[in-house]
């Protein structure tokens, strides 16, 4: 039997404690949290106790962890502005890298990441967990039966608390409201809506038009993003995201094609996540297969994502989300910001 992957965590905050941890526990046969790093002592204590990490393997400086502990891979779950530096350091330490999204806060930093991982030959991937929800996995398998796609749309609306700011006492809220930390609606929550609908369209984005603005909140990052994309196959997608809009139906995406349509609801009752439209039957809910208790709890898709990723690592196979896919998502975000400033369509890669 192959030994479990020895995992180091760079960043042990809320996303790790509330979501990642559940996946690591469920996958204990293939992965073991061996070392952790975080600048917040309380996070080190909480996660260290949860996974019985020896005290000597708990670090406030992630470089010390990379230098002193034998690990096979790291998961980076820190503010966006830190991703590029930490990925490059981990690649130089010759460990596999799983980074929370986005891969960086600029395409220049993303280029540096690609150059470093290619030079060092280390596996690298970015968490695109919505692609691993039960609804999205089933929808992706059904795409051949609905034929050529021509339109898709996705939305993620929500209302941040009234005291949402870079001075918020909750670190996860504070950095998301800070430009210097890489916060903002489009790169945080709308990131998921972008890759979800683009996956359903099955064609890369060619042109982007958008308005990415701060409309209501007293923050120095965007709280609203409206994006219009034209894909290489001619299809059109629209993505709507906001932190300043009360909504009862937070996140969903859908695709329309010659032979029908599919609609996926994110982070809700997993059993009700997928619907299909046909001309003869109208909209009908699709029963999702093989949903055990763990599957019903995995509304965000993190457990399935980590399972696929760790299994690929242990077998030496390509990771399920390629660096190129993550780069393309970041390029769409970069183009949306440029389109807002220049008031014109921006060509991806042009």
mmCIF file of C-alpha atoms in Angstrom:
data_model
loop_
_atom_site.group_PDB
_atom_site.id
_atom_site.type_symbol
_atom_site.label_atom_id
_atom_site.label_comp_id
_atom_site.label_asym_id
_atom_site.label_seq_id
_atom_site.Cartn_x
_atom_site.Cartn_y
_atom_site.Cartn_z
ATOM 1 C CA UNK A 1 0.000 0.000 0.000
ATOM 2 C CA UNK A 2 1.322 3.450 -0.947
ATOM 3 C CA UNK A 3 2.134 5.708 1.999
ATOM 4 C CA UNK A 4 -0.173 8.708 2.498
ATOM 5 C CA UNK A 5 0.864 12.007 0.965
ATOM 6 C CA UNK A 6 2.619 14.114 3.598
ATOM 7 C CA UNK A 7 0.855 17.453 3.434
ATOM 8 C CA UNK A 8 1.931 20.871 4.639
ATOM 9 C CA UNK A 9 -0.634 23.645 5.068
ATOM 10 C CA UNK A 10 0.333 27.238 4.322
ATOM 11 C CA UNK A 11 -2.523 29.180 5.883
ATOM 12 C CA UNK A 12 -4.858 27.630 8.459
ATOM 13 C CA UNK A 13 -7.744 30.102 8.567
ATOM 14 C CA UNK A 14 -11.482 29.766 8.093
ATOM 15 C CA UNK A 15 -11.553 27.990 4.715
ATOM 16 C CA UNK A 16 -9.195 25.317 6.069
ATOM 17 C CA UNK A 17 -10.969 24.889 9.398
ATOM 18 C CA UNK A 18 -14.527 24.878 8.038
ATOM 19 C CA UNK A 19 -14.125 23.192 4.648
ATOM 20 C CA UNK A 20 -10.703 21.772 3.767
ATOM 21 C CA UNK A 21 -10.372 19.965 7.084
ATOM 22 C CA UNK A 22 -13.466 17.891 6.445
ATOM 23 C CA UNK A 23 -11.950 16.710 3.157
ATOM 24 C CA UNK A 24 -8.567 15.867 4.714
ATOM 25 C CA UNK A 25 -10.242 13.793 7.442
ATOM 26 C CA UNK A 26 -12.361 11.894 4.920
ATOM 27 C CA UNK A 27 -9.253 11.166 2.827
ATOM 28 C CA UNK A 28 -7.007 10.082 5.704
ATOM 29 C CA UNK A 29 -5.960 6.918 3.860
ATOM 30 C CA UNK A 30 -4.280 8.898 1.089
ATOM 31 C CA UNK A 31 -3.212 12.140 2.790
ATOM 32 C CA UNK A 32 -1.802 13.106 6.197
ATOM 33 C CA UNK A 33 -1.409 16.673 7.470
ATOM 34 C CA UNK A 34 2.215 16.577 8.621
ATOM 35 C CA UNK A 35 3.049 20.253 9.145
ATOM 36 C CA UNK A 36 1.274 23.611 9.253
ATOM 37 C CA UNK A 37 2.183 27.287 8.951
ATOM 38 C CA UNK A 38 0.176 30.377 9.841
ATOM 39 C CA UNK A 39 0.944 33.806 11.256
ATOM 40 C CA UNK A 40 -2.026 33.577 13.642
ATOM 41 C CA UNK A 41 -1.226 31.465 16.747
ATOM 42 C CA UNK A 42 -4.896 30.571 17.310
ATOM 43 C CA UNK A 43 -5.101 29.053 13.836
ATOM 44 C CA UNK A 44 -2.011 26.963 14.474
ATOM 45 C CA UNK A 45 -3.492 25.707 17.736
ATOM 46 C CA UNK A 46 -6.895 24.865 16.255
ATOM 47 C CA UNK A 47 -5.654 23.062 13.164
ATOM 48 C CA UNK A 48 -2.673 21.533 14.954
ATOM 49 C CA UNK A 49 -4.951 19.900 17.505
ATOM 50 C CA UNK A 50 -7.454 18.835 14.864
ATOM 51 C CA UNK A 51 -4.812 16.845 12.980
ATOM 52 C CA UNK A 52 -2.481 15.966 15.857
ATOM 53 C CA UNK A 53 0.381 17.876 14.260
ATOM 54 C CA UNK A 54 3.464 17.777 16.520
ATOM 55 C CA UNK A 55 4.239 21.122 18.116
ATOM 56 C CA UNK A 56 7.642 21.239 16.434
ATOM 57 C CA UNK A 57 5.892 21.029 13.042
ATOM 58 C CA UNK A 58 3.764 24.133 13.639
ATOM 59 C CA UNK A 59 5.347 27.239 12.164
ATOM 60 C CA UNK A 60 4.585 30.952 12.024
ATOM 61 C CA UNK A 61 6.933 31.267 9.012
ATOM 62 C CA UNK A 62 6.036 28.983 6.090
ATOM 63 C CA UNK A 63 9.594 29.047 4.707
ATOM 64 C CA UNK A 64 10.788 27.374 7.895
ATOM 65 C CA UNK A 65 8.225 24.633 7.373
ATOM 66 C CA UNK A 66 9.418 24.095 3.794
ATOM 67 C CA UNK A 67 13.050 23.958 4.947
ATOM 68 C CA UNK A 68 12.664 21.713 7.989
ATOM 69 C CA UNK A 69 9.861 19.178 7.428
ATOM 70 C CA UNK A 70 9.753 16.322 4.917
ATOM 71 C CA UNK A 71 6.516 16.927 3.000
ATOM 72 C CA UNK A 72 5.296 15.884 -0.433
ATOM 73 C CA UNK A 73 2.794 18.657 -1.109
ATOM 74 C CA UNK A 74 1.427 21.913 0.226
ATOM 75 C CA UNK A 75 -1.986 23.516 0.182
ATOM 76 C CA UNK A 76 -1.854 27.316 0.062
ATOM 77 C CA UNK A 77 -4.904 29.008 1.593
ATOM 78 C CA UNK A 78 -3.856 32.587 2.279
ATOM 79 C CA UNK A 79 -4.904 36.058 1.071
ATOM 80 C CA UNK A 80 -4.693 36.366 -2.706
ATOM 81 C CA UNK A 81 -1.746 38.754 -2.698
ATOM 82 C CA UNK A 82 0.468 36.090 -1.069
ATOM 83 C CA UNK A 83 -0.203 33.269 -3.519
ATOM 84 C CA UNK A 84 2.478 34.041 -6.098
ATOM 85 C CA UNK A 85 5.317 34.392 -3.579
ATOM 86 C CA UNK A 86 4.299 31.253 -1.681
ATOM 87 C CA UNK A 87 3.811 29.139 -4.805
ATOM 88 C CA UNK A 88 7.243 30.156 -6.110
ATOM 89 C CA UNK A 89 8.895 29.356 -2.754
ATOM 90 C CA UNK A 90 7.137 25.973 -2.577
ATOM 91 C CA UNK A 91 8.127 25.149 -6.160
ATOM 92 C CA UNK A 92 11.722 25.973 -5.313
ATOM 93 C CA UNK A 93 11.427 23.555 -2.372
ATOM 94 C CA UNK A 94 10.426 20.826 -4.866
ATOM 95 C CA UNK A 95 6.982 19.996 -3.455
ATOM 96 C CA UNK A 96 3.660 19.628 -5.256
ATOM 97 C CA UNK A 97 1.402 22.666 -4.898
ATOM 98 C CA UNK A 98 -2.343 23.034 -4.467
ATOM 99 C CA UNK A 99 -3.262 26.707 -4.298
ATOM 100 C CA UNK A 100 -6.559 28.289 -3.424
ATOM 101 C CA UNK A 101 -7.860 30.569 -6.168
ATOM 102 C CA UNK A 102 -6.815 32.778 -7.836
ATOM 103 C CA UNK A 103 -3.315 31.719 -8.851
ATOM 104 C CA UNK A 104 -2.129 35.343 -8.441
ATOM 105 C CA UNK A 105 -3.361 38.940 -8.451
ATOM 106 C CA UNK A 106 -1.781 39.838 -11.793
ATOM 107 C CA UNK A 107 -0.905 38.092 -15.035
ATOM 108 C CA UNK A 108 2.726 39.133 -14.534
ATOM 109 C CA UNK A 109 2.845 37.173 -11.271
ATOM 110 C CA UNK A 110 0.996 34.286 -12.918
ATOM 111 C CA UNK A 111 3.661 34.212 -15.640
ATOM 112 C CA UNK A 112 6.329 34.014 -12.922
ATOM 113 C CA UNK A 113 4.481 31.074 -11.361
ATOM 114 C CA UNK A 114 4.282 29.187 -14.654
ATOM 115 C CA UNK A 115 7.964 29.806 -15.366
ATOM 116 C CA UNK A 116 8.975 28.551 -11.908
ATOM 117 C CA UNK A 117 6.842 25.408 -11.846
ATOM 118 C CA UNK A 118 7.932 24.484 -15.356
ATOM 119 C CA UNK A 119 11.597 25.057 -14.512
ATOM 120 C CA UNK A 120 11.336 22.949 -11.352
ATOM 121 C CA UNK A 121 9.005 20.329 -12.809
ATOM 122 C CA UNK A 122 6.605 20.293 -9.844
ATOM 123 C CA UNK A 123 2.877 19.486 -10.018
ATOM 124 C CA UNK A 124 0.752 22.614 -9.543
ATOM 125 C CA UNK A 125 -2.988 23.202 -9.493
ATOM 126 C CA UNK A 126 -5.570 25.746 -8.342
ATOM 127 C CA UNK A 127 -8.761 24.900 -6.452
ATOM 128 C CA UNK A 128 -11.783 25.084 -8.777
ATOM 129 C CA UNK A 129 -14.089 23.307 -6.373
ATOM 130 C CA UNK A 130 -17.427 24.182 -8.007
ATOM 131 C CA UNK A 131 -16.500 21.900 -10.907
ATOM 132 C CA UNK A 132 -16.591 19.002 -8.440
ATOM 133 C CA UNK A 133 -20.032 19.521 -6.939
ATOM 134 C CA UNK A 134 -22.438 16.661 -7.558
ATOM 135 C CA UNK A 135 -24.584 18.890 -9.769
ATOM 136 C CA UNK A 136 -21.712 20.136 -11.909
ATOM 137 C CA UNK A 137 -20.134 16.702 -12.274
ATOM 138 C CA UNK A 138 -23.409 15.252 -13.537
ATOM 139 C CA UNK A 139 -24.067 18.263 -15.774
ATOM 140 C CA UNK A 140 -20.619 17.987 -17.349
ATOM 141 C CA UNK A 141 -21.263 14.331 -18.156
ATOM 142 C CA UNK A 142 -24.581 15.331 -19.785
ATOM 143 C CA UNK A 143 -23.143 18.021 -22.064
ATOM 144 C CA UNK A 144 -22.811 15.746 -25.128
ATOM 145 C CA UNK A 145 -26.554 15.089 -25.142
ATOM 146 C CA UNK A 146 -27.545 18.772 -25.295
ATOM 147 C CA UNK A 147 -25.366 19.528 -28.312
ATOM 148 C CA UNK A 148 -23.636 22.721 -29.424
ATOM 149 C CA UNK A 149 -23.743 25.477 -26.818
ATOM 150 C CA UNK A 150 -24.675 29.058 -27.667
ATOM 151 C CA UNK A 151 -25.403 30.874 -24.377
ATOM 152 C CA UNK A 152 -24.550 30.569 -20.720
ATOM 153 C CA UNK A 153 -25.046 32.693 -17.638
ATOM 154 C CA UNK A 154 -24.079 32.572 -13.999
ATOM 155 C CA UNK A 155 -24.679 34.685 -10.938
ATOM 156 C CA UNK A 156 -23.439 34.996 -7.385
ATOM 157 C CA UNK A 157 -25.195 37.719 -5.412
ATOM 158 C CA UNK A 158 -24.812 38.495 -1.741
ATOM 159 C CA UNK A 159 -24.775 41.228 0.857
ATOM 160 C CA UNK A 160 -21.700 41.780 3.000
ATOM 161 C CA UNK A 161 -22.193 42.910 6.627
ATOM 162 C CA UNK A 162 -22.610 46.627 7.289
ATOM 163 C CA UNK A 163 -19.190 46.817 8.961
ATOM 164 C CA UNK A 164 -17.405 45.049 6.093
ATOM 165 C CA UNK A 165 -14.068 46.827 5.661
ATOM 166 C CA UNK A 166 -10.304 46.385 5.716
ATOM 167 C CA UNK A 167 -10.491 47.147 9.447
ATOM 168 C CA UNK A 168 -12.951 44.358 10.222
ATOM 169 C CA UNK A 169 -11.909 42.304 13.278
ATOM 170 C CA UNK A 170 -12.449 39.060 11.352
ATOM 171 C CA UNK A 171 -9.287 38.519 9.249
ATOM 172 C CA UNK A 172 -11.124 36.706 6.437
ATOM 173 C CA UNK A 173 -13.413 39.695 5.959
ATOM 174 C CA UNK A 174 -10.686 42.288 6.431
ATOM 175 C CA UNK A 175 -8.356 41.094 3.680
ATOM 176 C CA UNK A 176 -11.200 40.552 1.213
ATOM 177 C CA UNK A 177 -12.036 44.253 1.568
ATOM 178 C CA UNK A 178 -8.440 45.311 0.906
ATOM 179 C CA UNK A 179 -6.946 46.081 -2.503
ATOM 180 C CA UNK A 180 -3.421 45.515 -1.232
ATOM 181 C CA UNK A 181 -4.365 41.978 -0.155
ATOM 182 C CA UNK A 182 -5.996 41.125 -3.486
ATOM 183 C CA UNK A 183 -9.607 41.373 -2.327
ATOM 184 C CA UNK A 184 -12.663 42.247 -4.360
ATOM 185 C CA UNK A 185 -15.856 40.668 -5.614
ATOM 186 C CA UNK A 186 -14.614 39.584 -9.042
ATOM 187 C CA UNK A 187 -11.472 37.792 -7.863
ATOM 188 C CA UNK A 188 -13.096 36.221 -4.806
ATOM 189 C CA UNK A 189 -16.667 35.041 -5.288
ATOM 190 C CA UNK A 190 -17.215 35.797 -8.998
ATOM 191 C CA UNK A 191 -14.120 33.724 -9.776
ATOM 192 C CA UNK A 192 -16.242 30.597 -9.263
ATOM 193 C CA UNK A 193 -19.041 31.798 -11.527
ATOM 194 C CA UNK A 194 -16.551 32.501 -14.323
ATOM 195 C CA UNK A 195 -14.938 29.066 -14.479
ATOM 196 C CA UNK A 196 -18.268 27.291 -13.933
ATOM 197 C CA UNK A 197 -20.104 28.795 -16.880
ATOM 198 C CA UNK A 198 -17.020 28.676 -19.115
ATOM 199 C CA UNK A 199 -16.701 24.945 -18.410
ATOM 200 C CA UNK A 200 -20.307 24.421 -19.476
ATOM 201 C CA UNK A 201 -19.790 26.363 -22.720
ATOM 202 C CA UNK A 202 -16.787 24.131 -23.537
ATOM 203 C CA UNK A 203 -14.895 26.852 -25.358
ATOM 204 C CA UNK A 204 -12.256 29.395 -24.246
ATOM 205 C CA UNK A 205 -13.184 33.062 -23.944
ATOM 206 C CA UNK A 206 -12.006 35.293 -26.800
ATOM 207 C CA UNK A 207 -13.403 38.758 -25.908
ATOM 208 C CA UNK A 208 -14.474 40.343 -22.621
ATOM 209 C CA UNK A 209 -16.656 43.367 -21.946
ATOM 210 C CA UNK A 210 -17.430 44.342 -18.358
ATOM 211 C CA UNK A 211 -18.122 46.806 -15.606
ATOM 212 C CA UNK A 212 -16.260 46.062 -12.383
ATOM 213 C CA UNK A 213 -17.013 48.788 -9.851
ATOM 214 C CA UNK A 214 -17.403 49.805 -6.222
ATOM 215 C CA UNK A 215 -21.070 50.759 -5.974
ATOM 216 C CA UNK A 216 -22.152 50.776 -2.343
ATOM 217 C CA UNK A 217 -19.607 49.500 0.151
ATOM 218 C CA UNK A 218 -16.957 51.753 1.683
ATOM 219 C CA UNK A 219 -14.013 49.677 0.495
ATOM 220 C CA UNK A 220 -11.182 50.192 -1.998
ATOM 221 C CA UNK A 221 -12.074 47.096 -4.041
ATOM 222 C CA UNK A 222 -15.016 46.229 -6.293
ATOM 223 C CA UNK A 223 -18.335 45.138 -4.819
ATOM 224 C CA UNK A 224 -20.060 44.490 -8.158
ATOM 225 C CA UNK A 225 -18.971 42.775 -11.381
ATOM 226 C CA UNK A 226 -20.955 42.444 -14.612
ATOM 227 C CA UNK A 227 -19.142 40.549 -17.358
ATOM 228 C CA UNK A 228 -20.010 39.700 -20.962
ATOM 229 C CA UNK A 229 -17.842 37.126 -22.733
ATOM 230 C CA UNK A 230 -17.660 35.937 -26.326
ATOM 231 C CA UNK A 231 -16.170 32.465 -26.723
ATOM 232 C CA UNK A 232 -14.099 31.017 -29.538
ATOM 233 C CA UNK A 233 -17.064 28.902 -30.670
ATOM 234 C CA UNK A 234 -19.206 32.052 -30.948
ATOM 235 C CA UNK A 235 -21.189 31.413 -27.757
ATOM 236 C CA UNK A 236 -21.989 34.262 -25.361
ATOM 237 C CA UNK A 237 -21.874 34.142 -21.558
ATOM 238 C CA UNK A 238 -22.841 36.650 -18.895
ATOM 239 C CA UNK A 239 -21.546 36.610 -15.324
ATOM 240 C CA UNK A 240 -23.093 38.711 -12.565
ATOM 241 C CA UNK A 241 -21.575 39.039 -9.121
ATOM 242 C CA UNK A 242 -22.137 41.389 -6.200
ATOM 243 C CA UNK A 243 -21.445 41.913 -2.521
ATOM 244 C CA UNK A 244 -23.980 44.738 -2.244
ATOM 245 C CA UNK A 245 -27.204 43.019 -3.354
ATOM 246 C CA UNK A 246 -29.520 41.052 -1.045
ATOM 247 C CA UNK A 247 -30.340 37.763 -2.721
ATOM 248 C CA UNK A 248 -32.300 34.644 -1.879
ATOM 249 C CA UNK A 249 -30.767 32.502 -4.643
ATOM 250 C CA UNK A 250 -27.051 33.123 -4.173
ATOM 251 C CA UNK A 251 -25.178 31.098 -6.772
ATOM 252 C CA UNK A 252 -26.124 29.257 -9.950
ATOM 253 C CA UNK A 253 -25.084 28.785 -13.552
ATOM 254 C CA UNK A 254 -26.760 27.482 -16.663
ATOM 255 C CA UNK A 255 -26.006 26.596 -20.273
ATOM 256 C CA UNK A 256 -28.286 26.621 -23.317
ATOM 257 C CA UNK A 257 -27.608 24.489 -26.376
ATOM 258 C CA UNK A 258 -29.283 23.189 -29.525
ATOM 259 C CA UNK A 259 -30.886 20.204 -27.807
ATOM 260 C CA UNK A 260 -31.717 21.644 -24.401
ATOM 261 C CA UNK A 261 -30.447 23.401 -21.284
ATOM 262 C CA UNK A 262 -28.889 22.597 -17.909
ATOM 263 C CA UNK A 263 -29.039 24.627 -14.681
ATOM 264 C CA UNK A 264 -26.875 24.044 -11.596
ATOM 265 C CA UNK A 265 -27.438 25.614 -8.176
ATOM 266 C CA UNK A 266 -24.335 25.926 -5.989
ATOM 267 C CA UNK A 267 -24.117 25.409 -2.209
ATOM 268 C CA UNK A 268 -27.758 24.458 -1.693
ATOM 269 C CA UNK A 269 -29.527 21.178 -1.018
ATOM 270 C CA UNK A 270 -27.327 18.886 -3.059
ATOM 271 C CA UNK A 271 -30.251 16.707 -4.156
ATOM 272 C CA UNK A 272 -31.883 19.728 -5.821
ATOM 273 C CA UNK A 273 -28.732 20.997 -7.524
ATOM 274 C CA UNK A 274 -29.397 20.122 -11.181
ATOM 275 C CA UNK A 275 -32.285 20.701 -13.592
ATOM 276 C CA UNK A 276 -32.605 19.969 -17.313
ATOM 277 C CA UNK A 277 -34.799 21.582 -19.952
ATOM 278 C CA UNK A 278 -36.036 19.773 -23.041
ATOM 279 C CA UNK A 279 -38.537 20.983 -25.631
ATOM 280 C CA UNK A 280 -40.837 18.059 -24.932
ATOM 281 C CA UNK A 281 -40.659 18.008 -21.150
ATOM 282 C CA UNK A 282 -39.793 21.531 -20.059
ATOM 283 C CA UNK A 283 -37.709 21.978 -16.887
ATOM 284 C CA UNK A 284 -37.262 18.874 -14.733
ATOM 285 C CA UNK A 285 -35.071 18.129 -11.748
ATOM 286 C CA UNK A 286 -32.340 15.550 -12.411
ATOM 287 C CA UNK A 287 -31.728 12.913 -9.759
ATOM 288 C CA UNK A 288 -28.053 12.862 -8.880
ATOM 289 C CA UNK A 289 -26.431 9.409 -8.604
ATOM 290 C CA UNK A 290 -24.373 7.863 -5.825
ATOM 291 C CA UNK A 291 -25.007 10.442 -3.104
ATOM 292 C CA UNK A 292 -23.933 8.972 0.235
ATOM 293 C CA UNK A 293 -23.821 10.978 3.478
ATOM 294 C CA UNK A 294 -20.414 12.497 2.652
ATOM 295 C CA UNK A 295 -21.633 13.440 -0.816
ATOM 296 C CA UNK A 296 -24.662 15.224 0.580
ATOM 297 C CA UNK A 297 -22.414 17.259 2.907
ATOM 298 C CA UNK A 298 -20.032 18.232 0.110
ATOM 299 C CA UNK A 299 -22.125 21.111 -1.252
ATOM 300 C CA UNK A 300 -19.042 23.149 -2.215
ATOM 301 C CA UNK A 301 -17.291 20.297 -4.066
ATOM 302 C CA UNK A 302 -14.091 20.570 -2.007
ATOM 303 C CA UNK A 303 -14.035 16.942 -0.903
ATOM 304 C CA UNK A 304 -14.389 15.640 -4.473
ATOM 305 C CA UNK A 305 -11.799 18.138 -5.691
ATOM 306 C CA UNK A 306 -9.215 17.106 -3.107
ATOM 307 C CA UNK A 307 -9.939 13.423 -3.617
ATOM 308 C CA UNK A 308 -9.356 13.722 -7.382
ATOM 309 C CA UNK A 309 -6.235 15.835 -6.841
ATOM 310 C CA UNK A 310 -4.619 13.674 -4.160
ATOM 311 C CA UNK A 311 -5.378 10.496 -6.095
ATOM 312 C CA UNK A 312 -3.718 11.993 -9.176
ATOM 313 C CA UNK A 313 -0.686 13.042 -7.119
ATOM 314 C CA UNK A 314 -0.295 9.599 -5.579
ATOM 315 C CA UNK A 315 -0.419 7.983 -9.043
ATOM 316 C CA UNK A 316 1.838 10.541 -10.723
ATOM 317 C CA UNK A 317 -0.969 11.578 -13.084
ATOM 318 C CA UNK A 318 -1.942 15.008 -14.403
ATOM 319 C CA UNK A 319 -3.890 17.052 -11.886
ATOM 320 C CA UNK A 320 -7.575 17.667 -12.687
ATOM 321 C CA UNK A 321 -7.309 21.470 -12.908
ATOM 322 C CA UNK A 322 -4.407 22.513 -15.104
ATOM 323 C CA UNK A 323 -2.331 25.675 -14.598
ATOM 324 C CA UNK A 324 -3.543 26.829 -18.016
ATOM 325 C CA UNK A 325 -7.183 26.681 -16.922
ATOM 326 C CA UNK A 326 -6.437 28.768 -13.823
ATOM 327 C CA UNK A 327 -4.421 31.229 -15.924
ATOM 328 C CA UNK A 328 -7.323 31.618 -18.364
ATOM 329 C CA UNK A 329 -9.702 32.431 -15.504
ATOM 330 C CA UNK A 330 -7.297 35.094 -14.246
ATOM 331 C CA UNK A 331 -6.951 36.474 -17.783
ATOM 332 C CA UNK A 332 -10.737 36.930 -17.950
ATOM 333 C CA UNK A 333 -10.684 38.846 -14.653
ATOM 334 C CA UNK A 334 -7.779 41.004 -15.846
ATOM 335 C CA UNK A 335 -9.612 41.728 -19.116
ATOM 336 C CA UNK A 336 -12.799 42.633 -17.237
ATOM 337 C CA UNK A 337 -10.927 45.243 -15.230
ATOM 338 C CA UNK A 338 -9.331 46.656 -18.384
ATOM 339 C CA UNK A 339 -12.702 46.714 -20.169
ATOM 340 C CA UNK A 340 -14.137 48.766 -17.306
ATOM 341 C CA UNK A 341 -11.382 51.372 -17.596
ATOM 342 C CA UNK A 342 -11.118 51.478 -21.387
ATOM 343 C CA UNK A 343 -14.849 51.090 -22.142
ATOM 344 C CA UNK A 344 -14.214 48.546 -24.888
ATOM 345 C CA UNK A 345 -14.029 44.820 -25.536
ATOM 346 C CA UNK A 346 -10.694 43.295 -24.527
ATOM 347 C CA UNK A 347 -9.261 40.379 -26.475
ATOM 348 C CA UNK A 348 -7.857 37.590 -24.332
ATOM 349 C CA UNK A 349 -4.208 37.123 -25.186
ATOM 350 C CA UNK A 350 -4.289 40.208 -27.419
#
